[in-house]
């Protein structure tokens, strides 16, 4: 009889792990509390419009390729990828923006036009970033975070100073243009931390940005979820939606012996949780929890978000598929996220207009838009506050791009702190997990394997390697490897 395992949640990390475990011969059952698979990467369909509810950026295509290759497949077996040119656009003031092209030589030219001599420094910066990317993706990020010795290699010893310097210091050493600085510091936001707190070694995100480029899966990021579900199903994984896990049963010896799902007991000796780590531990008797409420409260979390999904009755001008609005003070906004949790007075925001690239996202001559304001987790969230910020960013959009858009809104939906808690049991409504700062890197993150409960494992953005879609795919592999190693010579039914 096959070894069986239940997986809680169906986001990228859970789906990744389900495929690896099924390939290894496990009977895998995925339990998802919501009506649809995908976790934070679900999809909204309304009035002929399509929206990715969660992730909208497809970076680090090699990680996706590596995942599918482990099963003898390619991304192109499931979905069509298009490299975006331009990659994205950044607004700094009215009719004042920089557009990042889709290839390096053109990017060097853009930098040189903005600041003479900057392209030389950018080349040196990206050379370091490319090296760090190779080291990270081909070695470090696949480590289980079990020991500090995982980080001690001849390469990392040689790079030790980069762990104690920051992205901000590295970027600003040679680049003086405020606009170019913001463009170079922006990618680390995907790691969920301020550039001033992010180790310089993480400049590999700049290589992911400029070196590997920004891509779009035709039909959206949910096509990647559908691809992983198709792969998992072909390997024998069973999916159960509207399956709310209410309790993890543990016997007196500290061994998992069941799950309470929709008020019914399911017997099992193995559980992998891709759900929120903090929430998962609240499903255990208190004596079997590894981390206290104080532990979680003292952690630095990546932001939450206020999101709007908007249908427009016309095509918009002066914007790109991915458009960033950096016309306000970056540091002032960051302080409201990390230093003094509160609503920002003048927020930066991001907008995705996928229908510019992909006609499937909106009816003809109309536009689908997703707007995102990064926020501190745990702050007050009310309909009135959401409406205030929607009005604020729409006014800014009109001013910066010199066009009228408010009168052309067909509908809008919003998603914020309360929804992250309700739909994903997310700690304080965070959107991206734990920030990747030095004191929360690798072995300093919550563990993949429970130290107190035999048969309980974790995956996702609150454990290794960290926030983001590619790291979540990797986390699923790390978790599955840990399970396979633990039970290599055991029969667990």
mmCIF file of N, CA and C in Angstrom, residues 90-146:
data_model
loop_
_atom_site.group_PDB
_atom_site.id
_atom_site.type_symbol
_atom_site.label_atom_id
_atom_site.label_comp_id
_atom_site.label_asym_id
_atom_site.label_seq_id
_atom_site.Cartn_x
_atom_site.Cartn_y
_atom_site.Cartn_z
ATOM 1 N N UNK A 90 7.969 53.133 -15.120
ATOM 2 C CA UNK A 90 7.978 53.743 -13.786
ATOM 3 C C UNK A 90 7.700 55.238 -13.922
ATOM 4 N N UNK A 91 6.632 55.684 -13.236
ATOM 5 C CA UNK A 91 6.286 57.113 -13.222
ATOM 6 C C UNK A 91 6.905 57.796 -12.016
ATOM 7 N N UNK A 92 7.458 59.000 -12.257
ATOM 8 C CA UNK A 92 8.047 59.799 -11.187
ATOM 9 C C UNK A 92 7.318 61.129 -11.000
ATOM 10 N N UNK A 93 6.625 61.570 -12.047
ATOM 11 C CA UNK A 93 5.871 62.825 -11.989
ATOM 12 C C UNK A 93 4.970 62.865 -13.216
ATOM 13 N N UNK A 94 4.231 63.946 -13.354
ATOM 14 C CA UNK A 94 3.319 64.091 -14.482
ATOM 15 C C UNK A 94 4.081 64.003 -15.793
ATOM 16 N N UNK A 95 3.643 63.068 -16.644
ATOM 17 C CA UNK A 95 4.267 62.864 -17.958
ATOM 18 C C UNK A 95 5.774 62.640 -17.854
ATOM 19 N N UNK A 96 6.228 62.136 -16.706
ATOM 20 C CA UNK A 96 7.659 61.899 -16.476
ATOM 21 C C UNK A 96 7.847 60.449 -16.034
ATOM 22 N N UNK A 97 8.243 59.618 -16.960
ATOM 23 C CA UNK A 97 8.405 58.205 -16.644
ATOM 24 C C UNK A 97 9.616 57.639 -17.366
ATOM 25 N N UNK A 98 10.113 56.533 -16.873
ATOM 26 C CA UNK A 98 11.177 55.776 -17.529
ATOM 27 C C UNK A 98 10.618 54.398 -17.854
ATOM 28 N N UNK A 99 10.796 53.986 -19.090
ATOM 29 C CA UNK A 99 10.326 52.679 -19.524
ATOM 30 C C UNK A 99 11.528 51.742 -19.631
ATOM 31 N N UNK A 100 11.433 50.605 -18.955
ATOM 32 C CA UNK A 100 12.513 49.620 -18.957
ATOM 33 C C UNK A 100 12.298 48.656 -20.124
ATOM 34 N N UNK A 101 13.236 48.635 -21.064
ATOM 35 C CA UNK A 101 13.086 47.751 -22.224
ATOM 36 C C UNK A 101 13.233 46.274 -21.857
ATOM 37 N N UNK A 102 13.071 45.441 -22.859
ATOM 38 C CA UNK A 102 13.118 43.992 -22.621
ATOM 39 C C UNK A 102 14.461 43.358 -22.862
ATOM 40 N N UNK A 103 15.522 44.158 -23.139
ATOM 41 C CA UNK A 103 16.854 43.571 -23.316
ATOM 42 C C UNK A 103 17.915 44.471 -22.695
ATOM 43 N N UNK A 104 19.049 43.862 -22.335
ATOM 44 C CA UNK A 104 20.062 44.550 -21.545
ATOM 45 C C UNK A 104 20.692 45.738 -22.261
ATOM 46 N N UNK A 105 21.029 45.579 -23.534
ATOM 47 C CA UNK A 105 21.690 46.677 -24.232
ATOM 48 C C UNK A 105 20.810 47.922 -24.246
ATOM 49 N N UNK A 106 19.514 47.728 -24.448
ATOM 50 C CA UNK A 106 18.588 48.861 -24.445
ATOM 51 C C UNK A 106 18.467 49.457 -23.045
ATOM 52 N N UNK A 107 18.549 48.616 -22.013
ATOM 53 C CA UNK A 107 18.498 49.109 -20.630
ATOM 54 C C UNK A 107 19.725 49.969 -20.327
ATOM 55 N N UNK A 108 20.901 49.514 -20.769
ATOM 56 C CA UNK A 108 22.114 50.311 -20.575
ATOM 57 C C UNK A 108 21.955 51.692 -21.212
ATOM 58 N N UNK A 109 21.347 51.727 -22.377
ATOM 59 C CA UNK A 109 21.142 52.992 -23.080
ATOM 60 C C UNK A 109 20.206 53.906 -22.285
ATOM 61 N N UNK A 110 19.134 53.331 -21.728
ATOM 62 C CA UNK A 110 18.196 54.111 -20.909
ATOM 63 C C UNK A 110 18.914 54.718 -19.704
ATOM 64 N N UNK A 111 19.755 53.920 -19.039
ATOM 65 C CA UNK A 111 20.493 54.422 -17.879
ATOM 66 C C UNK A 111 21.447 55.546 -18.285
ATOM 67 N N UNK A 112 22.130 55.337 -19.380
ATOM 68 C CA UNK A 112 23.107 56.336 -19.824
ATOM 69 C C UNK A 112 22.429 57.656 -20.173
ATOM 70 N N UNK A 113 21.252 57.583 -20.760
ATOM 71 C CA UNK A 113 20.506 58.800 -21.101
ATOM 72 C C UNK A 113 20.061 59.554 -19.854
ATOM 73 N N UNK A 114 19.776 58.815 -18.788
ATOM 74 C CA UNK A 114 19.339 59.447 -17.542
ATOM 75 C C UNK A 114 20.525 59.988 -16.740
ATOM 76 N N UNK A 115 21.628 59.240 -16.720
ATOM 77 C CA UNK A 115 22.816 59.665 -15.961
ATOM 78 C C UNK A 115 24.066 59.211 -16.701
ATOM 79 N N UNK A 116 24.820 60.142 -17.209
ATOM 80 C CA UNK A 116 26.019 59.814 -17.975
ATOM 81 C C UNK A 116 27.001 59.022 -17.106
ATOM 82 N N UNK A 117 27.475 57.898 -17.643
ATOM 83 C CA UNK A 117 28.413 57.045 -16.925
ATOM 84 C C UNK A 117 27.754 55.952 -16.109
ATOM 85 N N UNK A 118 26.437 56.012 -15.930
ATOM 86 C CA UNK A 118 25.747 55.044 -15.068
ATOM 87 C C UNK A 118 25.724 53.639 -15.667
ATOM 88 N N UNK A 119 25.764 53.539 -16.996
ATOM 89 C CA UNK A 119 25.698 52.212 -17.620
ATOM 90 C C UNK A 119 26.935 51.380 -17.257
ATOM 91 N N UNK A 120 28.086 52.053 -17.117
ATOM 92 C CA UNK A 120 29.307 51.344 -16.718
ATOM 93 C C UNK A 120 29.125 50.727 -15.332
ATOM 94 N N UNK A 121 28.566 51.494 -14.409
ATOM 95 C CA UNK A 121 28.339 50.986 -13.050
ATOM 96 C C UNK A 121 27.251 49.911 -13.043
ATOM 97 N N UNK A 122 26.237 50.084 -13.884
ATOM 98 C CA UNK A 122 25.173 49.085 -13.962
ATOM 99 C C UNK A 122 25.734 47.751 -14.451
ATOM 100 N N UNK A 123 26.631 47.773 -15.432
ATOM 101 C CA UNK A 123 27.227 46.531 -15.941
ATOM 102 C C UNK A 123 27.988 45.799 -14.845
ATOM 103 N N UNK A 124 28.760 46.550 -14.054
ATOM 104 C CA UNK A 124 29.515 45.934 -12.953
ATOM 105 C C UNK A 124 28.568 45.378 -11.890
ATOM 106 N N UNK A 125 27.524 46.144 -11.595
ATOM 107 C CA UNK A 125 26.523 45.723 -10.609
ATOM 108 C C UNK A 125 25.837 44.432 -11.060
ATOM 109 N N UNK A 126 25.471 44.370 -12.332
ATOM 110 C CA UNK A 126 24.766 43.190 -12.849
ATOM 111 C C UNK A 126 25.685 41.983 -12.992
ATOM 112 N N UNK A 127 26.978 42.230 -13.192
ATOM 113 C CA UNK A 127 27.927 41.117 -13.216
ATOM 114 C C UNK A 127 27.954 40.416 -11.861
ATOM 115 N N UNK A 128 27.988 41.216 -10.799
ATOM 116 C CA UNK A 128 27.927 40.671 -9.437
ATOM 117 C C UNK A 128 26.583 39.998 -9.188
ATOM 118 N N UNK A 129 25.508 40.663 -9.657
ATOM 119 C CA UNK A 129 24.154 40.123 -9.450
ATOM 120 C C UNK A 129 23.965 38.791 -10.151
ATOM 121 N N UNK A 130 24.522 38.668 -11.383
ATOM 122 C CA UNK A 130 24.397 37.419 -12.141
ATOM 123 C C UNK A 130 25.132 36.285 -11.432
ATOM 124 N N UNK A 131 26.306 36.592 -10.891
ATOM 125 C CA UNK A 131 27.076 35.583 -10.153
ATOM 126 C C UNK A 131 26.310 35.132 -8.911
ATOM 127 N N UNK A 132 25.759 36.097 -8.176
ATOM 128 C CA UNK A 132 24.990 35.768 -6.975
ATOM 129 C C UNK A 132 23.742 34.974 -7.318
ATOM 130 N N UNK A 133 23.133 35.313 -8.456
ATOM 131 C CA UNK A 133 21.942 34.573 -8.892
ATOM 132 C C UNK A 133 22.297 33.110 -9.149
ATOM 133 N N UNK A 134 23.404 32.890 -9.838
ATOM 134 C CA UNK A 134 23.826 31.525 -10.147
ATOM 135 C C UNK A 134 24.093 30.737 -8.861
ATOM 136 N N UNK A 135 24.788 31.372 -7.918
ATOM 137 C CA UNK A 135 25.081 30.716 -6.638
ATOM 138 C C UNK A 135 23.789 30.402 -5.885
ATOM 139 N N UNK A 136 22.880 31.372 -5.862
ATOM 140 C CA UNK A 136 21.643 31.224 -5.088
ATOM 141 C C UNK A 136 20.731 30.162 -5.678
ATOM 142 N N UNK A 137 20.423 30.297 -6.962
ATOM 143 C CA UNK A 137 19.427 29.429 -7.584
ATOM 144 C C UNK A 137 19.931 28.009 -7.769
ATOM 145 N N UNK A 138 21.242 27.858 -7.997
ATOM 146 C CA UNK A 138 21.765 26.516 -8.230
ATOM 147 C C UNK A 138 22.294 25.845 -6.975
ATOM 148 N N UNK A 139 22.198 26.537 -5.853
ATOM 149 C CA UNK A 139 22.722 25.933 -4.636
ATOM 150 C C UNK A 139 21.963 26.352 -3.387
ATOM 151 N N UNK A 140 22.134 27.618 -2.959
ATOM 152 C CA UNK A 140 21.690 28.024 -1.630
ATOM 153 C C UNK A 140 20.193 27.905 -1.403
ATOM 154 N N UNK A 141 19.354 28.351 -2.364
ATOM 155 C CA UNK A 141 17.917 28.420 -2.082
ATOM 156 C C UNK A 141 17.266 27.043 -1.983
ATOM 157 N N UNK A 142 17.956 26.001 -2.417
ATOM 158 C CA UNK A 142 17.389 24.658 -2.313
ATOM 159 C C UNK A 142 17.787 23.957 -1.013
ATOM 160 N N UNK A 143 18.464 24.660 -0.130
ATOM 161 C CA UNK A 143 18.837 24.097 1.172
ATOM 162 C C UNK A 143 17.626 24.136 2.109
ATOM 163 N N UNK A 144 17.526 23.171 3.035
ATOM 164 C CA UNK A 144 16.332 23.082 3.894
ATOM 165 C C UNK A 144 16.300 24.038 5.074
ATOM 166 N N UNK A 145 17.340 24.838 5.287
ATOM 167 C CA UNK A 145 17.336 25.774 6.409
ATOM 168 C C UNK A 145 17.464 25.092 7.752
ATOM 169 N N UNK A 146 18.120 23.931 7.771
ATOM 170 C CA UNK A 146 18.236 23.176 9.011
ATOM 171 C C UNK A 146 19.445 23.581 9.836
#
